[in-house]
Amino acid sequence: MAVDSKFQYMDIDVKIKKFTWRIQNFSRLIVRKLYSEVFTLDGYKWRVLIFPKGNNVDHFSIYLDVADSATLPYGWTKYAQFGFGVIDQFDRETSSTKVTHHCFNARQADWGFTSFLSLTELHNPKRGYLLNDACLVEVYVCTDKTLGFISNEFIVKTDWDELKAKVADCVKAVIDNQKTPTTKPVEITPPSPTQSSSQTVAIEPEERAEEDMNTFFTSLESELSSSRIVYSKEAAKEALAKINEALNTTPVNLNDSGKFAPLKQAFMILARFDGSSTTLTIDQKNVLLGLDERLKELANRAAKAVQDKDQLTAKESIKRTMTCNLETSLIRYKEVETEVKQVDQILAALREEVEEAQKRKEKMLAERKGIYRSCKEMKMELDALEKELAECEATAKVGEEEEKSVEAEWGRIKDFISSIEAKI
């Protein structure tokens, strides 16, 4: 079966590029793995790799792959931070998203998530992951080494303004369709003291429709703001359970899950709950209404701290590998140098073997020269890495302090919620 898919990309800003891959007839795919079209970013050719039925797991698997890795020069590397989203086409805010970063090289030319989304959840008809059997995959890529450009919230919120603009266009189109070309202008007398009672102003139909629409939505906004919905005790307990479940996980895991929308609703329910035995103070209600944004901030800070620590670990691993290779080369260099001296002694003692020994010497000298060049290059790379490592150590130290700060704030919020729970 031919795979029916569409792949397109757009610039989010000067640093981030978005790629959209719509795969039709998804449930009928018989291939084990599937590549997207190749796209070029920062001089490198990339593509998305998916395993529709999982890469030896019961989860949808997805990776970012360097398409031309086999033809790139020896020692190539390329850094990228990127995020994937399998879009819930019923409700974009419940989409499944994950974000990571990686330094690609010849041995690790693809990177991503083997267990991105469970196959049970992916094929759940109550979710919009396979609307009309079409899977919508979004990829956000940035090669800037400044972390934090791409987040789960960024993926979910992207296109929201565009969606609102489309809705506004649809409303205007409906209004335009309702206009009749024979409608005459309406004459009204404006209540301005500078006009006489005989003066009139002609209001065109389009201006009248615009005025009616603005009046309607202004009135609706006022009505919704003044409404006071009081939630039941059961709803408050359910909301409290959701909040406790979120607080019982780590800030990093909460950030990776991207499940902040239910928490916002839960905090709103608690803030509007008025029990018969006790009532929350206005300050407590205001704190509850602002806690979802506070938790988002803490979760993002924790994720940033972990990313800083992971980057340090990756740099230290590269340093260990390069140091080991350098030590091995140094040992071999000394061995070759000793062999050269032995050959010199043989030449002095055995003149009849001078020609053969001389050939061996030339060969070994060439090897020594090659080792020298190789070691010199590796030493230059190691010196450059030492500078990067110093910066990473400083960043990681700040990340550790930030992580402690987050944990302390997290504990205080848990204690506060526990005090609220005691009143319900």
PDB file of N, CA, C and O in Angstrom, residues 124-192:
ATOM      1  N   ASN A 124      -7.243   5.327  20.576  1.00  0.00           N
ATOM      2  CA  ASN A 124      -8.472   5.546  21.346  1.00  0.00           C
ATOM      3  C   ASN A 124      -9.411   6.460  20.544  1.00  0.00           C
ATOM      4  O   ASN A 124      -9.074   7.609  20.249  1.00  0.00           O
ATOM      5  N   PRO A 125     -10.607   5.984  20.182  1.00  0.00           N
ATOM      6  CA  PRO A 125     -11.513   6.812  19.356  1.00  0.00           C
ATOM      7  C   PRO A 125     -12.014   8.056  20.081  1.00  0.00           C
ATOM      8  O   PRO A 125     -12.502   8.979  19.439  1.00  0.00           O
ATOM      9  N   LYS A 126     -11.898   8.083  21.429  1.00  0.00           N
ATOM     10  CA  LYS A 126     -12.338   9.257  22.173  1.00  0.00           C
ATOM     11  C   LYS A 126     -11.321  10.395  22.097  1.00  0.00           C
ATOM     12  O   LYS A 126     -11.626  11.509  22.489  1.00  0.00           O
ATOM     13  N   ARG A 127     -10.127  10.077  21.634  1.00  0.00           N
ATOM     14  CA  ARG A 127      -9.109  11.103  21.436  1.00  0.00           C
ATOM     15  C   ARG A 127      -9.000  11.408  19.945  1.00  0.00           C
ATOM     16  O   ARG A 127      -9.399  10.620  19.101  1.00  0.00           O
ATOM     17  N   GLY A 128      -8.450  12.538  19.626  1.00  0.00           N
ATOM     18  CA  GLY A 128      -8.405  12.959  18.229  1.00  0.00           C
ATOM     19  C   GLY A 128      -7.057  12.756  17.563  1.00  0.00           C
ATOM     20  O   GLY A 128      -6.704  13.481  16.637  1.00  0.00           O
ATOM     21  N   TYR A 129      -6.303  11.734  18.020  1.00  0.00           N
ATOM     22  CA  TYR A 129      -4.998  11.492  17.421  1.00  0.00           C
ATOM     23  C   TYR A 129      -5.102  10.943  15.996  1.00  0.00           C
ATOM     24  O   TYR A 129      -4.213  11.178  15.171  1.00  0.00           O
ATOM     25  N   LEU A 130      -6.166  10.198  15.717  1.00  0.00           N
ATOM     26  CA  LEU A 130      -6.354   9.603  14.388  1.00  0.00           C
ATOM     27  C   LEU A 130      -7.710  10.015  13.832  1.00  0.00           C
ATOM     28  O   LEU A 130      -8.542   9.173  13.497  1.00  0.00           O
ATOM     29  N   LEU A 131      -7.934  11.306  13.739  1.00  0.00           N
ATOM     30  CA  LEU A 131      -9.196  11.813  13.214  1.00  0.00           C
ATOM     31  C   LEU A 131      -9.303  11.466  11.731  1.00  0.00           C
ATOM     32  O   LEU A 131      -8.426  11.812  10.936  1.00  0.00           O
ATOM     33  N   ASN A 132     -10.388  10.756  11.360  1.00  0.00           N
ATOM     34  CA  ASN A 132     -10.575  10.275   9.983  1.00  0.00           C
ATOM     35  C   ASN A 132      -9.370   9.446   9.525  1.00  0.00           C
ATOM     36  O   ASN A 132      -8.976   9.471   8.351  1.00  0.00           O
ATOM     37  N   ASP A 133      -8.778   8.719  10.495  1.00  0.00           N
ATOM     38  CA  ASP A 133      -7.619   7.843  10.247  1.00  0.00           C
ATOM     39  C   ASP A 133      -6.411   8.617   9.716  1.00  0.00           C
ATOM     40  O   ASP A 133      -5.586   8.079   8.988  1.00  0.00           O
ATOM     41  N   ALA A 134      -6.298   9.887  10.084  1.00  0.00           N
ATOM     42  CA  ALA A 134      -5.140  10.705   9.707  1.00  0.00           C
ATOM     43  C   ALA A 134      -4.395  11.114  10.965  1.00  0.00           C
ATOM     44  O   ALA A 134      -4.987  11.629  11.910  1.00  0.00           O
ATOM     45  N   CYS A 135      -3.089  10.869  10.974  1.00  0.00           N
ATOM     46  CA  CYS A 135      -2.235  11.222  12.112  1.00  0.00           C
ATOM     47  C   CYS A 135      -1.476  12.506  11.771  1.00  0.00           C
ATOM     48  O   CYS A 135      -0.826  12.592  10.719  1.00  0.00           O
ATOM     49  N   LEU A 136      -1.574  13.492  12.649  1.00  0.00           N
ATOM     50  CA  LEU A 136      -0.915  14.785  12.432  1.00  0.00           C
ATOM     51  C   LEU A 136       0.284  14.900  13.378  1.00  0.00           C
ATOM     52  O   LEU A 136       0.130  14.972  14.585  1.00  0.00           O
ATOM     53  N   VAL A 137       1.478  14.893  12.779  1.00  0.00           N
ATOM     54  CA  VAL A 137       2.725  14.969  13.549  1.00  0.00           C
ATOM     55  C   VAL A 137       3.364  16.328  13.296  1.00  0.00           C
ATOM     56  O   VAL A 137       3.498  16.762  12.150  1.00  0.00           O
ATOM     57  N   GLU A 138       3.751  17.023  14.380  1.00  0.00           N
ATOM     58  CA  GLU A 138       4.440  18.303  14.262  1.00  0.00           C
ATOM     59  C   GLU A 138       5.841  18.186  14.863  1.00  0.00           C
ATOM     60  O   GLU A 138       6.027  17.550  15.906  1.00  0.00           O
ATOM     61  N   VAL A 139       6.812  18.798  14.189  1.00  0.00           N
ATOM     62  CA  VAL A 139       8.201  18.760  14.634  1.00  0.00           C
ATOM     63  C   VAL A 139       8.727  20.194  14.672  1.00  0.00           C
ATOM     64  O   VAL A 139       8.551  20.955  13.718  1.00  0.00           O
ATOM     65  N   TYR A 140       9.347  20.560  15.792  1.00  0.00           N
ATOM     66  CA  TYR A 140       9.923  21.888  15.964  1.00  0.00           C
ATOM     67  C   TYR A 140      11.425  21.719  16.192  1.00  0.00           C
ATOM     68  O   TYR A 140      11.841  20.976  17.084  1.00  0.00           O
ATOM     69  N   VAL A 141      12.246  22.382  15.356  1.00  0.00           N
ATOM     70  CA  VAL A 141      13.689  22.177  15.398  1.00  0.00           C
ATOM     71  C   VAL A 141      14.389  23.525  15.514  1.00  0.00           C
ATOM     72  O   VAL A 141      14.026  24.499  14.843  1.00  0.00           O
ATOM     73  N   CYS A 142      15.413  23.560  16.374  1.00  0.00           N
ATOM     74  CA  CYS A 142      16.227  24.763  16.551  1.00  0.00           C
ATOM     75  C   CYS A 142      17.666  24.314  16.775  1.00  0.00           C
ATOM     76  O   CYS A 142      17.930  23.434  17.603  1.00  0.00           O
ATOM     77  N   THR A 143      18.621  24.874  16.026  1.00  0.00           N
ATOM     78  CA  THR A 143      20.028  24.485  16.166  1.00  0.00           C
ATOM     79  C   THR A 143      20.806  25.449  17.054  1.00  0.00           C
ATOM     80  O   THR A 143      22.016  25.309  17.196  1.00  0.00           O
ATOM     81  N   ASP A 144      20.113  26.419  17.640  1.00  0.00           N
ATOM     82  CA  ASP A 144      20.757  27.333  18.591  1.00  0.00           C
ATOM     83  C   ASP A 144      21.034  26.585  19.899  1.00  0.00           C
ATOM     84  O   ASP A 144      20.189  25.845  20.382  1.00  0.00           O
ATOM     85  N   LYS A 145      22.210  26.778  20.463  1.00  0.00           N
ATOM     86  CA  LYS A 145      22.593  26.045  21.666  1.00  0.00           C
ATOM     87  C   LYS A 145      22.047  26.657  22.946  1.00  0.00           C
ATOM     88  O   LYS A 145      22.274  26.139  24.033  1.00  0.00           O
ATOM     89  N   THR A 146      21.313  27.760  22.839  1.00  0.00           N
ATOM     90  CA  THR A 146      20.666  28.344  24.017  1.00  0.00           C
ATOM     91  C   THR A 146      19.413  27.535  24.328  1.00  0.00           C
ATOM     92  O   THR A 146      18.474  27.514  23.543  1.00  0.00           O
ATOM     93  N   LEU A 147      19.400  26.844  25.461  1.00  0.00           N
ATOM     94  CA  LEU A 147      18.287  25.953  25.785  1.00  0.00           C
ATOM     95  C   LEU A 147      17.046  26.736  26.158  1.00  0.00           C
ATOM     96  O   LEU A 147      17.112  27.868  26.619  1.00  0.00           O
ATOM     97  N   GLY A 148      15.900  26.133  25.959  1.00  0.00           N
ATOM     98  CA  GLY A 148      14.647  26.713  26.422  1.00  0.00           C
ATOM     99  C   GLY A 148      13.794  27.329  25.341  1.00  0.00           C
ATOM    100  O   GLY A 148      12.714  27.826  25.626  1.00  0.00           O
ATOM    101  N   PHE A 149      14.260  27.324  24.065  1.00  0.00           N
ATOM    102  CA  PHE A 149      13.447  27.914  23.006  1.00  0.00           C
ATOM    103  C   PHE A 149      12.179  27.092  22.776  1.00  0.00           C
ATOM    104  O   PHE A 149      11.119  27.621  22.474  1.00  0.00           O
ATOM    105  N   ILE A 150      12.283  25.757  22.879  1.00  0.00           N
ATOM    106  CA  ILE A 150      11.162  24.871  22.574  1.00  0.00           C
ATOM    107  C   ILE A 150      10.718  24.187  23.864  1.00  0.00           C
ATOM    108  O   ILE A 150      11.540  23.665  24.610  1.00  0.00           O
ATOM    109  N   SER A 151       9.422  24.192  24.134  1.00  0.00           N
ATOM    110  CA  SER A 151       8.865  23.548  25.317  1.00  0.00           C
ATOM    111  C   SER A 151       7.554  22.881  24.928  1.00  0.00           C
ATOM    112  O   SER A 151       7.021  23.109  23.835  1.00  0.00           O
ATOM    113  N   ASN A 152       7.035  22.036  25.848  1.00  0.00           N
ATOM    114  CA  ASN A 152       5.750  21.382  25.584  1.00  0.00           C
ATOM    115  C   ASN A 152       4.641  22.411  25.420  1.00  0.00           C
ATOM    116  O   ASN A 152       3.787  22.295  24.529  1.00  0.00           O
ATOM    117  N   GLU A 153       4.657  23.451  26.260  1.00  0.00           N
ATOM    118  CA  GLU A 153       3.627  24.493  26.174  1.00  0.00           C
ATOM    119  C   GLU A 153       3.747  25.261  24.865  1.00  0.00           C
ATOM    120  O   GLU A 153       2.749  25.612  24.247  1.00  0.00           O
ATOM    121  N   PHE A 154       4.987  25.493  24.407  1.00  0.00           N
ATOM    122  CA  PHE A 154       5.191  26.199  23.142  1.00  0.00           C
ATOM    123  C   PHE A 154       4.561  25.437  21.986  1.00  0.00           C
ATOM    124  O   PHE A 154       3.911  26.018  21.119  1.00  0.00           O
ATOM    125  N   ILE A 155       4.730  24.100  21.970  1.00  0.00           N
ATOM    126  CA  ILE A 155       4.169  23.282  20.889  1.00  0.00           C
ATOM    127  C   ILE A 155       2.651  23.350  20.907  1.00  0.00           C
ATOM    128  O   ILE A 155       2.004  23.505  19.866  1.00  0.00           O
ATOM    129  N   VAL A 156       2.057  23.229  22.106  1.00  0.00           N
ATOM    130  CA  VAL A 156       0.599  23.215  22.205  1.00  0.00           C
ATOM    131  C   VAL A 156       0.016  24.567  21.806  1.00  0.00           C
ATOM    132  O   VAL A 156      -1.020  24.637  21.127  1.00  0.00           O
ATOM    133  N   LYS A 157       0.679  25.676  22.210  1.00  0.00           N
ATOM    134  CA  LYS A 157       0.128  27.002  21.972  1.00  0.00           C
ATOM    135  C   LYS A 157       0.397  27.522  20.572  1.00  0.00           C
ATOM    136  O   LYS A 157      -0.254  28.463  20.123  1.00  0.00           O
ATOM    137  N   THR A 158       1.367  26.946  19.848  1.00  0.00           N
ATOM    138  CA  THR A 158       1.662  27.405  18.499  1.00  0.00           C
ATOM    139  C   THR A 158       0.428  27.254  17.617  1.00  0.00           C
ATOM    140  O   THR A 158      -0.266  26.248  17.671  1.00  0.00           O
ATOM    141  N   ASP A 159       0.189  28.251  16.788  1.00  0.00           N
ATOM    142  CA  ASP A 159      -0.974  28.316  15.879  1.00  0.00           C
ATOM    143  C   ASP A 159      -2.236  28.770  16.579  1.00  0.00           C
ATOM    144  O   ASP A 159      -3.282  28.864  15.939  1.00  0.00           O
ATOM    145  N   TRP A 160      -2.200  29.077  17.909  1.00  0.00           N
ATOM    146  CA  TRP A 160      -3.427  29.503  18.589  1.00  0.00           C
ATOM    147  C   TRP A 160      -3.901  30.841  18.038  1.00  0.00           C
ATOM    148  O   TRP A 160      -5.083  31.041  17.788  1.00  0.00           O
ATOM    149  N   ASP A 161      -2.966  31.790  17.861  1.00  0.00           N
ATOM    150  CA  ASP A 161      -3.360  33.082  17.303  1.00  0.00           C
ATOM    151  C   ASP A 161      -3.882  32.929  15.887  1.00  0.00           C
ATOM    152  O   ASP A 161      -4.833  33.597  15.479  1.00  0.00           O
ATOM    153  N   GLU A 162      -3.239  32.034  15.128  1.00  0.00           N
ATOM    154  CA  GLU A 162      -3.711  31.801  13.753  1.00  0.00           C
ATOM    155  C   GLU A 162      -5.124  31.230  13.761  1.00  0.00           C
ATOM    156  O   GLU A 162      -5.968  31.590  12.943  1.00  0.00           O
ATOM    157  N   LEU A 163      -5.396  30.321  14.712  1.00  0.00           N
ATOM    158  CA  LEU A 163      -6.726  29.730  14.812  1.00  0.00           C
ATOM    159  C   LEU A 163      -7.764  30.792  15.150  1.00  0.00           C
ATOM    160  O   LEU A 163      -8.849  30.821  14.574  1.00  0.00           O
ATOM    161  N   LYS A 164      -7.429  31.706  16.107  1.00  0.00           N
ATOM    162  CA  LYS A 164      -8.374  32.760  16.454  1.00  0.00           C
ATOM    163  C   LYS A 164      -8.634  33.664  15.250  1.00  0.00           C
ATOM    164  O   LYS A 164      -9.757  34.125  15.037  1.00  0.00           O
ATOM    165  N   ALA A 165      -7.606  33.918  14.436  1.00  0.00           N
ATOM    166  CA  ALA A 165      -7.787  34.759  13.258  1.00  0.00           C
ATOM    167  C   ALA A 165      -8.731  34.088  12.259  1.00  0.00           C
ATOM    168  O   ALA A 165      -9.573  34.732  11.642  1.00  0.00           O
ATOM    169  N   LYS A 166      -8.581  32.742  12.124  1.00  0.00           N
ATOM    170  CA  LYS A 166      -9.472  32.028  11.213  1.00  0.00           C
ATOM    171  C   LYS A 166     -10.916  32.082  11.695  1.00  0.00           C
ATOM    172  O   LYS A 166     -11.850  32.212  10.903  1.00  0.00           O
ATOM    173  N   VAL A 167     -11.110  31.964  13.018  1.00  0.00           N
ATOM    174  CA  VAL A 167     -12.468  32.046  13.566  1.00  0.00           C
ATOM    175  C   VAL A 167     -13.059  33.418  13.298  1.00  0.00           C
ATOM    176  O   VAL A 167     -14.224  33.556  12.906  1.00  0.00           O
ATOM    177  N   ALA A 168     -12.246  34.447  13.496  1.00  0.00           N
ATOM    178  CA  ALA A 168     -12.738  35.803  13.233  1.00  0.00           C
ATOM    179  C   ALA A 168     -13.105  35.984  11.765  1.00  0.00           C
ATOM    180  O   ALA A 168     -14.112  36.613  11.429  1.00  0.00           O
ATOM    181  N   ASP A 169     -12.299  35.386  10.868  1.00  0.00           N
ATOM    182  CA  ASP A 169     -12.612  35.467   9.441  1.00  0.00           C
ATOM    183  C   ASP A 169     -13.924  34.779   9.127  1.00  0.00           C
ATOM    184  O   ASP A 169     -14.716  35.251   8.293  1.00  0.00           O
ATOM    185  N   CYS A 170     -14.163  33.621   9.791  1.00  0.00           N
ATOM    186  CA  CYS A 170     -15.413  32.888   9.565  1.00  0.00           C
ATOM    187  C   CYS A 170     -16.618  33.719  10.026  1.00  0.00           C
ATOM    188  O   CYS A 170     -17.648  33.775   9.350  1.00  0.00           O
ATOM    189  N   VAL A 171     -16.488  34.371  11.182  1.00  0.00           N
ATOM    190  CA  VAL A 171     -17.581  35.209  11.693  1.00  0.00           C
ATOM    191  C   VAL A 171     -17.873  36.341  10.725  1.00  0.00           C
ATOM    192  O   VAL A 171     -19.018  36.645  10.400  1.00  0.00           O
ATOM    193  N   LYS A 172     -16.800  36.962  10.206  1.00  0.00           N
ATOM    194  CA  LYS A 172     -16.990  38.067   9.264  1.00  0.00           C
ATOM    195  C   LYS A 172     -17.648  37.574   7.984  1.00  0.00           C
ATOM    196  O   LYS A 172     -18.497  38.252   7.396  1.00  0.00           O
ATOM    197  N   ALA A 173     -17.253  36.355   7.533  1.00  0.00           N
ATOM    198  CA  ALA A 173     -17.840  35.815   6.312  1.00  0.00           C
ATOM    199  C   ALA A 173     -19.338  35.576   6.485  1.00  0.00           C
ATOM    200  O   ALA A 173     -20.139  35.826   5.577  1.00  0.00           O
ATOM    201  N   VAL A 174     -19.721  35.066   7.680  1.00  0.00           N
ATOM    202  CA  VAL A 174     -21.153  34.836   7.941  1.00  0.00           C
ATOM    203  C   VAL A 174     -21.914  36.150   7.911  1.00  0.00           C
ATOM    204  O   VAL A 174     -22.995  36.258   7.336  1.00  0.00           O
ATOM    205  N   ILE A 175     -21.321  37.186   8.519  1.00  0.00           N
ATOM    206  CA  ILE A 175     -21.986  38.496   8.525  1.00  0.00           C
ATOM    207  C   ILE A 175     -22.118  39.038   7.108  1.00  0.00           C
ATOM    208  O   ILE A 175     -23.155  39.559   6.706  1.00  0.00           O
ATOM    209  N   ASP A 176     -21.021  38.870   6.310  1.00  0.00           N
ATOM    210  CA  ASP A 176     -21.066  39.348   4.929  1.00  0.00           C
ATOM    211  C   ASP A 176     -22.135  38.631   4.114  1.00  0.00           C
ATOM    212  O   ASP A 176     -22.813  39.220   3.278  1.00  0.00           O
ATOM    213  N   ASN A 177     -22.282  37.314   4.364  1.00  0.00           N
ATOM    214  CA  ASN A 177     -23.275  36.542   3.624  1.00  0.00           C
ATOM    215  C   ASN A 177     -24.698  36.943   3.983  1.00  0.00           C
ATOM    216  O   ASN A 177     -25.632  36.738   3.207  1.00  0.00           O
ATOM    217  N   GLN A 178     -24.867  37.480   5.205  1.00  0.00           N
ATOM    218  CA  GLN A 178     -26.205  37.871   5.634  1.00  0.00           C
ATOM    219  C   GLN A 178     -26.605  39.252   5.122  1.00  0.00           C
ATOM    220  O   GLN A 178     -27.756  39.656   5.252  1.00  0.00           O
ATOM    221  N   LYS A 179     -25.674  39.983   4.523  1.00  0.00           N
ATOM    222  CA  LYS A 179     -25.994  41.313   4.023  1.00  0.00           C
ATOM    223  C   LYS A 179     -26.780  41.211   2.726  1.00  0.00           C
ATOM    224  O   LYS A 179     -26.570  40.293   1.924  1.00  0.00           O
ATOM    225  N   THR A 180     -27.676  42.158   2.495  1.00  0.00           N
ATOM    226  CA  THR A 180     -28.408  42.229   1.228  1.00  0.00           C
ATOM    227  C   THR A 180     -28.032  43.522   0.548  1.00  0.00           C
ATOM    228  O   THR A 180     -27.915  44.570   1.178  1.00  0.00           O
ATOM    229  N   PRO A 181     -27.834  43.480  -0.780  1.00  0.00           N
ATOM    230  CA  PRO A 181     -27.361  44.674  -1.474  1.00  0.00           C
ATOM    231  C   PRO A 181     -28.388  45.787  -1.531  1.00  0.00           C
ATOM    232  O   PRO A 181     -28.057  46.912  -1.833  1.00  0.00           O
ATOM    233  N   THR A 182     -29.682  45.481  -1.245  1.00  0.00           N
ATOM    234  CA  THR A 182     -30.721  46.497  -1.340  1.00  0.00           C
ATOM    235  C   THR A 182     -30.966  47.216  -0.030  1.00  0.00           C
ATOM    236  O   THR A 182     -31.821  48.079   0.053  1.00  0.00           O
ATOM    237  N   THR A 183     -30.208  46.837   1.018  1.00  0.00           N
ATOM    238  CA  THR A 183     -30.418  47.474   2.319  1.00  0.00           C
ATOM    239  C   THR A 183     -30.017  48.936   2.250  1.00  0.00           C
ATOM    240  O   THR A 183     -28.938  49.279   1.772  1.00  0.00           O
ATOM    241  N   LYS A 184     -30.891  49.806   2.732  1.00  0.00           N
ATOM    242  CA  LYS A 184     -30.621  51.241   2.708  1.00  0.00           C
ATOM    243  C   LYS A 184     -29.905  51.652   3.984  1.00  0.00           C
ATOM    244  O   LYS A 184     -30.074  51.054   5.028  1.00  0.00           O
ATOM    245  N   PRO A 185     -29.117  52.726   3.883  1.00  0.00           N
ATOM    246  CA  PRO A 185     -28.454  53.236   5.090  1.00  0.00           C
ATOM    247  C   PRO A 185     -29.473  53.657   6.136  1.00  0.00           C
ATOM    248  O   PRO A 185     -30.553  54.131   5.809  1.00  0.00           O
ATOM    249  N   VAL A 186     -29.108  53.485   7.405  1.00  0.00           N
ATOM    250  CA  VAL A 186     -29.973  53.854   8.517  1.00  0.00           C
ATOM    251  C   VAL A 186     -29.560  55.225   9.004  1.00  0.00           C
ATOM    252  O   VAL A 186     -28.367  55.485   9.238  1.00  0.00           O
ATOM    253  N   GLU A 187     -30.511  56.096   9.170  1.00  0.00           N
ATOM    254  CA  GLU A 187     -30.214  57.447   9.631  1.00  0.00           C
ATOM    255  C   GLU A 187     -30.513  57.570  11.119  1.00  0.00           C
ATOM    256  O   GLU A 187     -31.600  57.224  11.569  1.00  0.00           O
ATOM    257  N   ILE A 188     -29.531  58.065  11.871  1.00  0.00           N
ATOM    258  CA  ILE A 188     -29.715  58.275  13.304  1.00  0.00           C
ATOM    259  C   ILE A 188     -29.233  59.671  13.651  1.00  0.00           C
ATOM    260  O   ILE A 188     -28.438  60.277  12.924  1.00  0.00           O
ATOM    261  N   THR A 189     -29.750  60.196  14.755  1.00  0.00           N
ATOM    262  CA  THR A 189     -29.329  61.515  15.233  1.00  0.00           C
ATOM    263  C   THR A 189     -28.387  61.329  16.405  1.00  0.00           C
ATOM    264  O   THR A 189     -28.799  60.853  17.463  1.00  0.00           O
ATOM    265  N   PRO A 190     -27.111  61.608  16.235  1.00  0.00           N
ATOM    266  CA  PRO A 190     -26.147  61.411  17.321  1.00  0.00           C
ATOM    267  C   PRO A 190     -26.366  62.409  18.428  1.00  0.00           C
ATOM    268  O   PRO A 190     -26.752  63.546  18.172  1.00  0.00           O
ATOM    269  N   PRO A 191     -26.128  62.032  19.683  1.00  0.00           N
ATOM    270  CA  PRO A 191     -26.378  62.911  20.829  1.00  0.00           C
ATOM    271  C   PRO A 191     -25.234  63.876  21.074  1.00  0.00           C
ATOM    272  O   PRO A 191     -24.727  63.980  22.181  1.00  0.00           O
ATOM    273  N   SER A 192     -24.755  64.519  20.023  1.00  0.00           N
ATOM    274  CA  SER A 192     -23.644  65.450  20.197  1.00  0.00           C
ATOM    275  C   SER A 192     -24.171  66.864  20.278  1.00  0.00           C
ATOM    276  O   SER A 192     -24.984  67.276  19.450  1.00  0.00           O
TER     277      SER A 192
END
